[in-house]
């Protein structure tokens, strides 16, 4: 009997996504060092925990970026083409895009996200609040070459990639993503990208090791999800959250560290852990304005304007796609 069948059958994901999750987890835990992809943090509980993180006093990125978008609203609106389509790569909470939609007059909004249900619920709410806006959600992995809806084909395009989600990518992946976005949006398109900045390491440390332990729960929820959806038997008390700043690579690394020698089983495979052995679950790259500019230029974009908050904690860049 396949003891894992019930877990898979109960999964709340479409089969294809569950299969990708299963394949990635089994392959990534077989690596040395072990790792897991941060893209799997965001099940329902993980999305709620991330929302809680964005409200923590220590987690400055979300409120700082919102402050920049609010304070620079007029400047941003001034460079937007008329009757343009706003294409958002990945769609979480709508707080930031609502700000843009209020200050700039877009003809259409195209949120692109892998989670179709969430996307459609969001689209309905936006249609209610912005009756003149054409909302065309696209269910796709935004890192792939998805197709834009025909309805926006003739409109000027503006990409939107807030939140420093770009920091989750390795530099070569960030380059590949920006090139792909350039190909999808076309020459002359604009793109608004948020990128977290390098800063005092103590500030970074507290942002990813908050006093309430919300980030720890967010990290550990990945194991909860594996247990539920893939029939894993991770003992949650056997792992601790660790976030450290890697100075050489300019990134925060999140890890789940095994407190003891232990063996975990999932999908018919065993994974042995030494005491102190870690699973690397996330990189969150921090950019200098210069390094972000170099990344953009090396990926087919020109930096039109860069905005930061007064304390230079976070940056928002307006990029223009080269011909
Ligand atoms: C959503 C990728 C921008 O890197 O700060 C927050 C995710 N991880 N706390 C980040 C996250 C731990 C977040 N991003």
Short mmCIF file of N, CA and C in Angstrom, two decimals, residues 68 193 195-199 250 286-297 303 305-319:
data_model
loop_
_atom_site.label_atom_id
_atom_site.label_comp_id
_atom_site.label_asym_id
_atom_site.label_seq_id
_atom_site.Cartn_x
_atom_site.Cartn_y
_atom_site.Cartn_z
N UNK A 68 7.39 55.26 -0.11
CA UNK A 68 8.01 55.81 -1.32
C UNK A 68 6.95 55.97 -2.42
N UNK A 193 10.23 48.63 -10.26
CA UNK A 193 10.76 47.50 -9.48
C UNK A 193 11.21 47.97 -8.10
N UNK A 195 13.45 47.23 -4.73
CA UNK A 195 14.61 46.44 -4.32
C UNK A 195 15.08 46.90 -2.94
N UNK A 196 15.23 45.95 -2.04
CA UNK A 196 15.71 46.28 -0.70
C UNK A 196 17.19 46.63 -0.77
N UNK A 197 17.60 47.57 0.07
CA UNK A 197 18.98 48.08 0.01
C UNK A 197 19.85 47.50 1.13
N UNK A 198 21.16 47.45 0.84
CA UNK A 198 22.15 47.09 1.87
C UNK A 198 22.09 48.14 2.96
N UNK A 199 22.29 47.68 4.19
CA UNK A 199 22.24 48.61 5.32
C UNK A 199 22.91 48.00 6.53
N UNK A 250 25.99 39.58 -0.06
CA UNK A 250 25.00 40.65 0.11
C UNK A 250 23.59 40.08 0.28
N UNK A 286 20.25 41.85 -0.99
CA UNK A 286 20.18 43.28 -0.74
C UNK A 286 21.08 43.97 -1.75
N UNK A 287 20.55 45.00 -2.41
CA UNK A 287 21.30 45.66 -3.48
C UNK A 287 21.78 47.02 -3.05
N UNK A 288 22.90 47.47 -3.62
CA UNK A 288 23.22 48.89 -3.58
C UNK A 288 22.55 49.47 -4.82
N UNK A 289 22.36 50.80 -4.83
CA UNK A 289 21.71 51.41 -5.99
C UNK A 289 22.55 51.15 -7.25
N UNK A 290 23.89 51.18 -7.07
CA UNK A 290 24.80 50.95 -8.20
C UNK A 290 24.66 49.51 -8.71
N UNK A 291 24.65 48.54 -7.81
CA UNK A 291 24.57 47.15 -8.26
C UNK A 291 23.21 46.85 -8.89
N UNK A 292 22.14 47.48 -8.37
CA UNK A 292 20.85 47.25 -9.01
C UNK A 292 20.83 47.85 -10.42
N UNK A 293 21.42 49.04 -10.56
CA UNK A 293 21.49 49.68 -11.87
C UNK A 293 22.26 48.82 -12.87
N UNK A 294 23.36 48.24 -12.40
CA UNK A 294 24.17 47.38 -13.28
C UNK A 294 23.39 46.14 -13.69
N UNK A 295 22.64 45.57 -12.74
CA UNK A 295 21.80 44.41 -13.05
C UNK A 295 20.78 44.77 -14.13
N UNK A 296 20.10 45.92 -13.95
CA UNK A 296 19.08 46.35 -14.91
C UNK A 296 19.70 46.56 -16.30
N UNK A 297 20.83 47.28 -16.35
CA UNK A 297 21.47 47.57 -17.63
C UNK A 297 21.94 46.29 -18.33
N UNK A 303 17.93 52.62 -16.52
CA UNK A 303 17.32 53.19 -15.32
C UNK A 303 16.87 54.61 -15.64
N UNK A 305 14.60 56.50 -13.40
CA UNK A 305 14.62 57.22 -12.12
C UNK A 305 14.74 56.21 -10.99
N UNK A 306 15.45 56.59 -9.92
CA UNK A 306 15.50 55.77 -8.71
C UNK A 306 15.03 56.62 -7.54
N UNK A 307 14.07 56.09 -6.79
CA UNK A 307 13.59 56.78 -5.59
C UNK A 307 13.96 55.97 -4.36
N UNK A 308 14.31 56.64 -3.28
CA UNK A 308 14.49 55.94 -2.00
C UNK A 308 13.79 56.75 -0.92
N UNK A 309 13.64 56.15 0.26
CA UNK A 309 13.19 56.89 1.43
C UNK A 309 14.38 57.69 1.96
N UNK A 310 14.12 58.61 2.89
CA UNK A 310 15.18 59.50 3.40
C UNK A 310 16.31 58.71 4.04
N UNK A 311 15.99 57.61 4.72
CA UNK A 311 17.01 56.81 5.41
C UNK A 311 17.71 55.81 4.48
N UNK A 312 17.34 55.80 3.19
CA UNK A 312 17.93 54.88 2.19
C UNK A 312 17.83 53.42 2.61
N UNK A 313 16.63 53.05 3.07
CA UNK A 313 16.39 51.67 3.47
C UNK A 313 15.95 50.82 2.28
N UNK A 314 15.20 51.45 1.35
CA UNK A 314 14.56 50.69 0.27
C UNK A 314 14.60 51.55 -0.99
N UNK A 315 14.59 50.89 -2.16
CA UNK A 315 14.64 51.62 -3.42
C UNK A 315 13.53 51.19 -4.36
N UNK A 316 13.01 52.16 -5.11
CA UNK A 316 12.04 51.87 -6.17
C UNK A 316 12.62 52.45 -7.46
N UNK A 317 12.71 51.61 -8.50
CA UNK A 317 13.35 52.01 -9.75
C UNK A 317 12.34 52.04 -10.89
N UNK A 318 12.39 53.08 -11.69
CA UNK A 318 11.62 53.12 -12.93
C UNK A 318 12.59 52.77 -14.06
N UNK A 319 12.34 51.66 -14.73
CA UNK A 319 13.22 51.18 -15.81
C UNK A 319 12.51 51.37 -17.16
#
